[in-house]
PDB file of C-alpha atoms in Angstrom:
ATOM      1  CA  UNK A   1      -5.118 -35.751  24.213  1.00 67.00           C
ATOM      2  CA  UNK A   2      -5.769 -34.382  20.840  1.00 80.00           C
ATOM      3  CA  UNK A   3      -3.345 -31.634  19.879  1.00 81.00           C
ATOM      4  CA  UNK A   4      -4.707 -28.492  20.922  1.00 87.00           C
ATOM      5  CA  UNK A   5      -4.681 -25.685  17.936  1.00 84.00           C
ATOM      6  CA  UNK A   6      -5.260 -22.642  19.534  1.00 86.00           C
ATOM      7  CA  UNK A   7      -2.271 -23.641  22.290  1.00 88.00           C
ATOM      8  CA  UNK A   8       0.822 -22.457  22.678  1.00 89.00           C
ATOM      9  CA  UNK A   9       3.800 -23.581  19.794  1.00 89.00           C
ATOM     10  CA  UNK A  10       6.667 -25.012  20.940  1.00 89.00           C
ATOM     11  CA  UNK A  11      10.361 -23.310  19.614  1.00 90.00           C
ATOM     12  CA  UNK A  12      11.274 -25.709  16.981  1.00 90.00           C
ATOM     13  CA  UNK A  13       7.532 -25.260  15.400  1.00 86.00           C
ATOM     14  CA  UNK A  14       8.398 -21.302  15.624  1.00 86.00           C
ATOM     15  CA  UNK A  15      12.005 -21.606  14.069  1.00 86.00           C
ATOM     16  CA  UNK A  16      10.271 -23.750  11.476  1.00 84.00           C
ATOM     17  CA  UNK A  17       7.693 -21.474  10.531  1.00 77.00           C
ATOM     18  CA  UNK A  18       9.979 -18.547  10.345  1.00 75.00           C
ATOM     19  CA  UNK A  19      12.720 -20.580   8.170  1.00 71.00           C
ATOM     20  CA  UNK A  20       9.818 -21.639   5.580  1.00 66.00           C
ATOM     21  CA  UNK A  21       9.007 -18.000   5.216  1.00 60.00           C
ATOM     22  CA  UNK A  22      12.410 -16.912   4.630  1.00 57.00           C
ATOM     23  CA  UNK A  23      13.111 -19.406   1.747  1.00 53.00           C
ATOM     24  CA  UNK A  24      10.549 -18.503  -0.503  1.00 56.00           C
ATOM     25  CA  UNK A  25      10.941 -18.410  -4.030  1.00 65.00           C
ATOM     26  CA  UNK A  26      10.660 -15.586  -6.011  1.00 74.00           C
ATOM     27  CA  UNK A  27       7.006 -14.433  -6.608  1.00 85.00           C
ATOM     28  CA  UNK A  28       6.111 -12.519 -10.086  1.00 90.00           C
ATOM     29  CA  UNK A  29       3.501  -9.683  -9.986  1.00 94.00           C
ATOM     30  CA  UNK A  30       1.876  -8.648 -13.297  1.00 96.00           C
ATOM     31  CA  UNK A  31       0.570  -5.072 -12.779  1.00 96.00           C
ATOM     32  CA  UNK A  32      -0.275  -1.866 -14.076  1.00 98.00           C
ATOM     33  CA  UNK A  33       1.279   1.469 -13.127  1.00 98.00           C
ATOM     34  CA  UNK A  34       0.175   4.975 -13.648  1.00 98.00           C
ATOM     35  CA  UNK A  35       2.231   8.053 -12.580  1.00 98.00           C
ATOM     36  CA  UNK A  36       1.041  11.438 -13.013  1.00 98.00           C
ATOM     37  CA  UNK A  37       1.472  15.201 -11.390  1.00 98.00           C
ATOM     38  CA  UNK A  38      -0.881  16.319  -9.254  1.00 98.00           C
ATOM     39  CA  UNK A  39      -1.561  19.627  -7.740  1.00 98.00           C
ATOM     40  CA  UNK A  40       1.339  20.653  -4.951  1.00 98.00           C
ATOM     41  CA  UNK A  41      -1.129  22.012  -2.304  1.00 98.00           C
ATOM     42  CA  UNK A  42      -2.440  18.780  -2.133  1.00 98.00           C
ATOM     43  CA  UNK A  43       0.062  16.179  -2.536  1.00 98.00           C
ATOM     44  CA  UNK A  44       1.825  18.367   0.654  1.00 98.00           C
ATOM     45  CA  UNK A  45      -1.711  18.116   2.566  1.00 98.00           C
ATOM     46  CA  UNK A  46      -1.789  14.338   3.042  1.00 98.00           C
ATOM     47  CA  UNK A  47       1.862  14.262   4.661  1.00 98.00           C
ATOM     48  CA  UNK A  48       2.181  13.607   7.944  1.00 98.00           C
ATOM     49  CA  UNK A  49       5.226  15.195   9.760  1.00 97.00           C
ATOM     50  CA  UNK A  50       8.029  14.426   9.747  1.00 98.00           C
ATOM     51  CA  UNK A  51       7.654  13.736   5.978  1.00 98.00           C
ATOM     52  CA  UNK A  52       7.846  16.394   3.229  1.00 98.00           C
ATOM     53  CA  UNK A  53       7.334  17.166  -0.318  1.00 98.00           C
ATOM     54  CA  UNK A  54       9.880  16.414  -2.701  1.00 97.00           C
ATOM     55  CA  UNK A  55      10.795  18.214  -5.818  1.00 93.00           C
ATOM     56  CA  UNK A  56       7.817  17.134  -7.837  1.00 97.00           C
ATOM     57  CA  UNK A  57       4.208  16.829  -6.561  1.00 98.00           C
ATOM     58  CA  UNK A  58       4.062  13.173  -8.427  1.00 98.00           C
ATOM     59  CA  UNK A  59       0.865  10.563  -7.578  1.00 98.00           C
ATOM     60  CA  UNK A  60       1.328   6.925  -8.314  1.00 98.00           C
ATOM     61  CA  UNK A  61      -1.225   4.021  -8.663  1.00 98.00           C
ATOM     62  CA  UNK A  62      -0.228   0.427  -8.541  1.00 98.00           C
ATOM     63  CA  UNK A  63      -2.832  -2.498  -9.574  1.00 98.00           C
ATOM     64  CA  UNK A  64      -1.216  -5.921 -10.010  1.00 97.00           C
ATOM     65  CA  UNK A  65      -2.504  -9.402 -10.057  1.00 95.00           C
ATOM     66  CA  UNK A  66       0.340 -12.069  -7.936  1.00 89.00           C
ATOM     67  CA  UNK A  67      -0.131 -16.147  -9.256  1.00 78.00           C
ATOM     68  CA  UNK A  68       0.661 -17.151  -5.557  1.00 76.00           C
ATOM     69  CA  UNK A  69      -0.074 -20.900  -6.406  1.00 74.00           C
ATOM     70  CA  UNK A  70      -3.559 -21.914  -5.021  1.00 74.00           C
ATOM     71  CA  UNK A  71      -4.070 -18.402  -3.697  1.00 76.00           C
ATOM     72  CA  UNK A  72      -4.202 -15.858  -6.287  1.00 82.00           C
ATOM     73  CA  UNK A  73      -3.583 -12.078  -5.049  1.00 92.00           C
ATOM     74  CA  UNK A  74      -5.008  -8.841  -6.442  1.00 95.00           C
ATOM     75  CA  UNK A  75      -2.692  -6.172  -4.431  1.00 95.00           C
ATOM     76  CA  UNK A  76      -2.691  -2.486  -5.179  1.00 97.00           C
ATOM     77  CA  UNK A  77      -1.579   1.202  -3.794  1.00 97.00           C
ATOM     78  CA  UNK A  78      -1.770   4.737  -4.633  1.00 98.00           C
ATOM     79  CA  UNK A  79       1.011   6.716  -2.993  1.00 98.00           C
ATOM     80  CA  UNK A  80       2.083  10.467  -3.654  1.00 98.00           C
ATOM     81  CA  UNK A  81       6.045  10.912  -3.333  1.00 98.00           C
ATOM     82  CA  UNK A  82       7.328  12.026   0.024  1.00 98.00           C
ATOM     83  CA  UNK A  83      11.252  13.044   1.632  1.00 98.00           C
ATOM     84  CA  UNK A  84      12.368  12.041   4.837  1.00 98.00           C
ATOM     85  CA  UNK A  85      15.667  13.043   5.841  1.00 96.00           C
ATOM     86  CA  UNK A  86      17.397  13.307   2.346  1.00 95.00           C
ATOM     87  CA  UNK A  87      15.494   9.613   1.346  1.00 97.00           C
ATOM     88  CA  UNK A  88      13.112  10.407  -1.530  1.00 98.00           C
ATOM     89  CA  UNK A  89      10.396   7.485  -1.373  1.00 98.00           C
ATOM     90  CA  UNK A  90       6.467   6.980  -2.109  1.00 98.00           C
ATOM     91  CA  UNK A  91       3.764   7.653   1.031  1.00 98.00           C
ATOM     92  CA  UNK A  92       0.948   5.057   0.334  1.00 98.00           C
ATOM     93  CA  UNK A  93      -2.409   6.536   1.341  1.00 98.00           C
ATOM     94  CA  UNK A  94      -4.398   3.180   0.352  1.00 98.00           C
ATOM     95  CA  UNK A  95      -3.370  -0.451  -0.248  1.00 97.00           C
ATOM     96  CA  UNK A  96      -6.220  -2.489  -1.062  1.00 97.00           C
ATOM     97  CA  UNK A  97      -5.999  -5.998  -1.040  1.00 96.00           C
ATOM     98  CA  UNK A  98      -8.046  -8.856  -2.025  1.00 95.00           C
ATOM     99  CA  UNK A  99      -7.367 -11.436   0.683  1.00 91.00           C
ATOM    100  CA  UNK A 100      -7.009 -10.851   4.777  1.00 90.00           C
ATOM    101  CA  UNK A 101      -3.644 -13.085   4.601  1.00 84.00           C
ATOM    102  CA  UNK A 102      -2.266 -10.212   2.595  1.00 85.00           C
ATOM    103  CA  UNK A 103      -3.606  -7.518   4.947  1.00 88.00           C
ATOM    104  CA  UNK A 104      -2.869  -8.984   8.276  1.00 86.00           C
ATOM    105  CA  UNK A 105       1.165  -8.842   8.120  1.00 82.00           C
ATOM    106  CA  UNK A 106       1.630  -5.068   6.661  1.00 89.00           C
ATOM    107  CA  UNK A 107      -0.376  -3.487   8.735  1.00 91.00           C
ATOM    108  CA  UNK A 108       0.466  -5.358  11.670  1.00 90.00           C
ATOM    109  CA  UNK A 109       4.401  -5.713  11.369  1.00 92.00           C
ATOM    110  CA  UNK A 110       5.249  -2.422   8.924  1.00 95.00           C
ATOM    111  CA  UNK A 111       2.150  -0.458   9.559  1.00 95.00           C
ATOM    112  CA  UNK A 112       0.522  -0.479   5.592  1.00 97.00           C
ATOM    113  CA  UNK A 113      -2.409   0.923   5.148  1.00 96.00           C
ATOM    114  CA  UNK A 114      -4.117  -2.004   3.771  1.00 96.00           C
ATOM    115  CA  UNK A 115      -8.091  -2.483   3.536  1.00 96.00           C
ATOM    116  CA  UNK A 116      -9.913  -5.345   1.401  1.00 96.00           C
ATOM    117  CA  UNK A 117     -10.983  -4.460  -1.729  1.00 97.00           C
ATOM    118  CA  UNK A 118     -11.284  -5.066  -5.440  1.00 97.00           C
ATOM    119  CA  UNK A 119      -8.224  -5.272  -7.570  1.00 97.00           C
ATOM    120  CA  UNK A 120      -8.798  -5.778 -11.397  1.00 96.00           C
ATOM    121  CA  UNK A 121      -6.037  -6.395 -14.611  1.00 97.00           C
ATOM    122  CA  UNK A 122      -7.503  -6.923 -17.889  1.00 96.00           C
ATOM    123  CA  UNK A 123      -5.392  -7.032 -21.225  1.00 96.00           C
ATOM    124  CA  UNK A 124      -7.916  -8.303 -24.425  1.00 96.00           C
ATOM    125  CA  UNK A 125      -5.175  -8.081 -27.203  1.00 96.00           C
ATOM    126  CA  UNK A 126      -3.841  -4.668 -26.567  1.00 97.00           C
ATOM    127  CA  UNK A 127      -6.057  -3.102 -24.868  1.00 98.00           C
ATOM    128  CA  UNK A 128      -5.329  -2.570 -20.800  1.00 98.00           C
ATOM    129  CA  UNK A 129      -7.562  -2.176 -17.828  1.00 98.00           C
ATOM    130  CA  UNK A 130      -6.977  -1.758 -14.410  1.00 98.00           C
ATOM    131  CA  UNK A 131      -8.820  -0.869 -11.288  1.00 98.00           C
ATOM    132  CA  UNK A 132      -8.680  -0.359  -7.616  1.00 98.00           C
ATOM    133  CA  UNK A 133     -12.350  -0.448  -6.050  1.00 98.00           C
ATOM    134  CA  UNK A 134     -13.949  -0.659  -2.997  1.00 97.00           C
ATOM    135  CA  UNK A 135     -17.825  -0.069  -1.645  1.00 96.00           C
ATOM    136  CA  UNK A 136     -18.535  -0.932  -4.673  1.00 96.00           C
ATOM    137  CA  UNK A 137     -16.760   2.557  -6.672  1.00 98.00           C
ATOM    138  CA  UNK A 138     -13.958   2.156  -8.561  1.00 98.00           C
ATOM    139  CA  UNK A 139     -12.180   5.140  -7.332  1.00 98.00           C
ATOM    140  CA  UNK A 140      -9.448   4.262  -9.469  1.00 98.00           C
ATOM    141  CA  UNK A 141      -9.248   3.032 -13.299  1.00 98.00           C
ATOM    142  CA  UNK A 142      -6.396   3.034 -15.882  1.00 98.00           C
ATOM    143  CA  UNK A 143      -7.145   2.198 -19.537  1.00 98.00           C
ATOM    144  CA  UNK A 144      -5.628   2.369 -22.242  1.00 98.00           C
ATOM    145  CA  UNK A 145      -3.192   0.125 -25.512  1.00 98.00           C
ATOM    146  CA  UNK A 146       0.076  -1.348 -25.022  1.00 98.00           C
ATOM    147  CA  UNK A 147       2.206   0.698 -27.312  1.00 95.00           C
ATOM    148  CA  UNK A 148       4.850  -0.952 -27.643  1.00 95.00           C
ATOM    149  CA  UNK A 149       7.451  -2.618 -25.324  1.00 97.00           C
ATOM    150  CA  UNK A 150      10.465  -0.531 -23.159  1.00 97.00           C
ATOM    151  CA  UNK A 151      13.636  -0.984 -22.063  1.00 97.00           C
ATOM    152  CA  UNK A 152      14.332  -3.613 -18.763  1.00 96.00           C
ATOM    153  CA  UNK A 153      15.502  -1.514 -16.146  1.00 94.00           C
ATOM    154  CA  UNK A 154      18.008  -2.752 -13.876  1.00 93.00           C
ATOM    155  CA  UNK A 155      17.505  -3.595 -10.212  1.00 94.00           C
ATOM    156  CA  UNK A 156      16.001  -1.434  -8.686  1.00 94.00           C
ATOM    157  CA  UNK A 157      15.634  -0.206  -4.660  1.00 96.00           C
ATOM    158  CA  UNK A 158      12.338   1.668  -3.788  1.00 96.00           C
ATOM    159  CA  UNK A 159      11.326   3.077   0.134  1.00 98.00           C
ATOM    160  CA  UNK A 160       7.910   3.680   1.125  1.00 98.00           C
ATOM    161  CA  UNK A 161       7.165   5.147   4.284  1.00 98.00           C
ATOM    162  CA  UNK A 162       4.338   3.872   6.842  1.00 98.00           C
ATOM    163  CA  UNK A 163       3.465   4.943   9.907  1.00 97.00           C
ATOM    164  CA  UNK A 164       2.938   2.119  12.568  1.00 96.00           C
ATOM    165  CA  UNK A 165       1.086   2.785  15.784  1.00 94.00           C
ATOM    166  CA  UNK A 166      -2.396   1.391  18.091  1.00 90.00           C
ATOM    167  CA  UNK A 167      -5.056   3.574  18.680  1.00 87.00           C
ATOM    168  CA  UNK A 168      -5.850   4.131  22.490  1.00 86.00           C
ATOM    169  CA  UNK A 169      -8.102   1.894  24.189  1.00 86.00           C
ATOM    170  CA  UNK A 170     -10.068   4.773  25.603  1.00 82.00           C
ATOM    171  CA  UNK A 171      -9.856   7.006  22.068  1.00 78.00           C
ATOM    172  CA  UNK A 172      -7.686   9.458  23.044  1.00 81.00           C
ATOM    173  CA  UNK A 173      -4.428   9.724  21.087  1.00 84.00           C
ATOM    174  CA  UNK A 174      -2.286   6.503  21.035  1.00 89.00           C
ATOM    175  CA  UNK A 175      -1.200   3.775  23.303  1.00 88.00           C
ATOM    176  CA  UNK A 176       1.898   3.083  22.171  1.00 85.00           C
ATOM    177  CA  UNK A 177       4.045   6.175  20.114  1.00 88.00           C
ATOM    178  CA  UNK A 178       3.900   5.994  16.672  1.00 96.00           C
ATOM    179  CA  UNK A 179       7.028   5.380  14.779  1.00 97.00           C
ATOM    180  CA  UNK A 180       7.676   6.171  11.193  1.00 98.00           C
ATOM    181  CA  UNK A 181       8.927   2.812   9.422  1.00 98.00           C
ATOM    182  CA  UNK A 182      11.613   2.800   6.460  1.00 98.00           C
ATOM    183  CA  UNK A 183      10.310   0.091   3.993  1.00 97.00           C
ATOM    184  CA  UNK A 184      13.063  -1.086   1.234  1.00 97.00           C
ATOM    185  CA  UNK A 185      11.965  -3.094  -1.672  1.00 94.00           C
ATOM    186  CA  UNK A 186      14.822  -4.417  -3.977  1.00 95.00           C
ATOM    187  CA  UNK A 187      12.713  -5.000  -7.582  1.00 95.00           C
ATOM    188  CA  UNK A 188      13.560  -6.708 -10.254  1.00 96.00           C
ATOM    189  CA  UNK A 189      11.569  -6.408 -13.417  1.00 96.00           C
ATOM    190  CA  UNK A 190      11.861  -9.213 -16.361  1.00 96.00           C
ATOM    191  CA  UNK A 191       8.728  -7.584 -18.881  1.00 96.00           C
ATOM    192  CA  UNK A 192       8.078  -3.874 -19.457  1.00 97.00           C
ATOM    193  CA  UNK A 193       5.375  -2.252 -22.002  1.00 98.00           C
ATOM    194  CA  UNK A 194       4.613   1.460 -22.558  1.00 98.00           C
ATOM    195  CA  UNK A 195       0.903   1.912 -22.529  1.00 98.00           C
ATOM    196  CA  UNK A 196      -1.113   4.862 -24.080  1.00 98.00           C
ATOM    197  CA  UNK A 197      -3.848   5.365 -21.979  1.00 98.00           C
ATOM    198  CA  UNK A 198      -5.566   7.929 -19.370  1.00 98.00           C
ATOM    199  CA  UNK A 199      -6.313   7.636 -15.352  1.00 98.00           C
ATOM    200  CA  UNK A 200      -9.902   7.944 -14.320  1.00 98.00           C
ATOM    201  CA  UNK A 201     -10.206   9.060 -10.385  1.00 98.00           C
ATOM    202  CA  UNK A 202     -13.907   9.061  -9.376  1.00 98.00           C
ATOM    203  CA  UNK A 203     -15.399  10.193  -6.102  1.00 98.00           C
ATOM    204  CA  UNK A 204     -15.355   8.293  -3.201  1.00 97.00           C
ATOM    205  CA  UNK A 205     -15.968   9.431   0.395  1.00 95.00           C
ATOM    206  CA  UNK A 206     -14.212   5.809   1.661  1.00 96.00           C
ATOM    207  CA  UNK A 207     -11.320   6.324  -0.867  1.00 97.00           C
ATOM    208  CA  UNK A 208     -10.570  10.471  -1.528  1.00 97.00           C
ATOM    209  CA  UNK A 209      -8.227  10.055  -4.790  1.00 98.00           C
ATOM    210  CA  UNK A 210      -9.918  12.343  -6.729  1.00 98.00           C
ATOM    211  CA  UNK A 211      -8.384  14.886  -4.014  1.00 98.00           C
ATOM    212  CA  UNK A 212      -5.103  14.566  -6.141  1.00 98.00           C
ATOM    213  CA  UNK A 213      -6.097  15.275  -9.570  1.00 98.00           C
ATOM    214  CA  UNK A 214      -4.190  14.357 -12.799  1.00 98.00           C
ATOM    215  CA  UNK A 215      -2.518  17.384 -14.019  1.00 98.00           C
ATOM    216  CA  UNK A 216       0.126  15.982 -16.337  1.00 98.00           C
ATOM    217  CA  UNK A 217       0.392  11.979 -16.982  1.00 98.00           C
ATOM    218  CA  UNK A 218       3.957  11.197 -16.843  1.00 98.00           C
ATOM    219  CA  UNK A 219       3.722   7.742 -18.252  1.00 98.00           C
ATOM    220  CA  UNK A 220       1.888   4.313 -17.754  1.00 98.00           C
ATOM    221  CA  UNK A 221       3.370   0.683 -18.365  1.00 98.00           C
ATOM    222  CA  UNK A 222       2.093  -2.632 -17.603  1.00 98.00           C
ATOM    223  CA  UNK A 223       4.896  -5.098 -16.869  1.00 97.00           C
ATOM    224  CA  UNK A 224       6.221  -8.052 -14.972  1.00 96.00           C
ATOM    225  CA  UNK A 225       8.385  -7.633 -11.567  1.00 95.00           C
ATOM    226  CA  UNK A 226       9.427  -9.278  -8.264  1.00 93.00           C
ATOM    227  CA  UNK A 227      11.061  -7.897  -4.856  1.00 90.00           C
ATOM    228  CA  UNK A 228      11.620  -8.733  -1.849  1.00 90.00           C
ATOM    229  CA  UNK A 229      10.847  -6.185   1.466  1.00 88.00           C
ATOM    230  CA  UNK A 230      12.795  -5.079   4.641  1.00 93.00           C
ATOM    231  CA  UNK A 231      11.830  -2.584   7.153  1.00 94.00           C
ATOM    232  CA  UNK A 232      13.355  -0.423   9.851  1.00 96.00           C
ATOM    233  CA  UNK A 233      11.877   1.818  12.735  1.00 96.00           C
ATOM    234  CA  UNK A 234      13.331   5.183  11.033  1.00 97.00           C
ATOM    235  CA  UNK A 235      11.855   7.274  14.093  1.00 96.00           C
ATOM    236  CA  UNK A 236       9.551   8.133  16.623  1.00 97.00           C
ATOM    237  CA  UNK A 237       7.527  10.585  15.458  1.00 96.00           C
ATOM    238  CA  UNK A 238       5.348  13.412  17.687  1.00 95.00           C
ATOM    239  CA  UNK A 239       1.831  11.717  18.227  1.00 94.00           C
ATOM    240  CA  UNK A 240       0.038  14.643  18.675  1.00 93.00           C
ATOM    241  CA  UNK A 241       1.499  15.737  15.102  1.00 95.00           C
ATOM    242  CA  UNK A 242       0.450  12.336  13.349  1.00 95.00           C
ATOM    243  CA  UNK A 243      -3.345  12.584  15.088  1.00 92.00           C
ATOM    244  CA  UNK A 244      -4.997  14.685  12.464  1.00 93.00           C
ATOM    245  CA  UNK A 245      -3.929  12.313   9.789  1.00 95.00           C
ATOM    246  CA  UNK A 246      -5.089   9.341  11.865  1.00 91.00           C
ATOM    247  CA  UNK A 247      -8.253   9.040   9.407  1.00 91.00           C
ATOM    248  CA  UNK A 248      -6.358   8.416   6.342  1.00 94.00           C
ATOM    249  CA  UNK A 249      -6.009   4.451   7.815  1.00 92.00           C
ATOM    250  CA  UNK A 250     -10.094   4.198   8.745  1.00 90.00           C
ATOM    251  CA  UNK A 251     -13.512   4.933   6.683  1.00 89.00           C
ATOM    252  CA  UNK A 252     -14.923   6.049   9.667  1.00 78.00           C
ATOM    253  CA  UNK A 253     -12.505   7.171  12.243  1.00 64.00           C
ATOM    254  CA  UNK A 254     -15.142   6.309  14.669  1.00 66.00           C
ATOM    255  CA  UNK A 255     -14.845   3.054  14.219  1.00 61.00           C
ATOM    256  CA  UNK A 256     -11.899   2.326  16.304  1.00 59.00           C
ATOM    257  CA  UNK A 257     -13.840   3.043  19.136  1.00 55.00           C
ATOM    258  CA  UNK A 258     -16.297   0.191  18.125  1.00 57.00           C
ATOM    259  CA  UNK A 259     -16.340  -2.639  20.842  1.00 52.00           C
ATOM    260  CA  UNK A 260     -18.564  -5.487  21.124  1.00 51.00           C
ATOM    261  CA  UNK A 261     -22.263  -4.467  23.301  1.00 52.00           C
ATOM    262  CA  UNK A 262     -21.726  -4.721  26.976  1.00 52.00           C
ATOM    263  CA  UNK A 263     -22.236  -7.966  28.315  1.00 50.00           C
ATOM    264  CA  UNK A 264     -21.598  -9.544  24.813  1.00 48.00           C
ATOM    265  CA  UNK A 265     -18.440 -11.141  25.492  1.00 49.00           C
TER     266      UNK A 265
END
């Protein structure tokens, strides 16, 4: 009998699979990143409890390009800065992603707010740009001229926070309470440029940037890094607190109450 695919995988198959993806080699990102200040009122709208502002009200955008061989990745994010119990850390409100293999595991196993979309990184000479799009708006573009190039930092440890939870199957509230995840990424950066430049947020209903405006650009550099990622249940968090923010994942909310017609399946 021909092996059936969609049947179940025996242990050593498992093991295997899960001891390939540990021994990866390190993979190098180049990318683009933009930080800026934003207005306070704002930045402390889109947090869900229990997280809270820090000491600066500080927007960043990520756009990078990833040479996975065979499979090349345009991954992005646009987080606002965010405290949870004394860790300081970045809240992503959108990660989009140009392949489903890169959605399927961060929003399933840490919760990321992933959605595919258009990631772009352009350098002619010195000249830089980079945007995030999706529906066809670029909601997000940095451009600018490599300036020169900046001190490597060392290693470096970065948290962003995610919140991880299922929708109900009849729409009200959750199934399962959420949790608040702890994500650690240890980076490591081996080329670092300063880049004079500006942010461009344009108006999207799908993708609300422009909600946190620039207000002072606190630098942008285009460089090369790697990192691994770990992540750790820091909490259950109230459910009927993290509801209103439940749209933030979804470009229409109502669509997690889409099903297939009845009788269709």
């Amino acid at each position: 009998m021909a092996r059936i695919r969609y049947g179940a995988r025996t242990e050593t198959e498992i093991a295997a699979a899960r001891t390939a993806s540990a021994g990866l080699p390190a993979i190098w990102s180049t990318g683009v990143v933009a930080v800026w200040e934003s207005d306070p009122d704002a930045v402390a709208a889109v947090l869900p409890p229990p997280l809270e502002p820090t000491g600066r009200p500080l927007v960043r955008a990520t756009v990078s390009t990833v040479g996975l061989p065979g499979y090349p990745l345009g991954a992005g994010s646009v987080a606002v800065a965010a405290g949870h119990r004394g860790v300081e850390g970045w809240y992503p409100l959108v990660m989009p992603m140009t392949h489903e293999r890169a959605l399927t595991g961060g929003r399933e196993v840490f919760g990321e707010p992933k959605k595919l979309g258009e990631v772009t990184v352009e350098r002619d000479g010195p000249v830089v740009r980079a945007a995030l799009a999706r529906h066809g708006i670029a909601f997000v573009e940095i451009r600018g001229a490599v300036s020169g190039p900046l001190p490597l930092p060392g290693p470096t440890r970065r948290t962003d926070f995610y919140f991880k939870f299922l929708p109900a199957v009849d729409g009200a509230g959750f199934d399962l309470g959420p949790v608040l995840v702890h994500c650690v990424r240890n980076e490591k950066v081996r080329r670092l440029e300063q880049v004079t430049g500006d942010v461009v947020l344009r108006e999207s209903m799908y993708d609300p940037v422009a909600d946190l405006p620039v207000h002072t650009l606190v630098g942008i550099t285009l460089g090369e890094k790697t990192s691994d990622q770990k992540g750790r249940v820091a909490e259950r968090v109230d459910a009927r607190a993290l509801l209103p923010y439940l749209h933030q994942r979804y470009d229409d909310p109502q669509q997690i109450l889409d099903g297939p017609p009845e009788g269709s399946v």
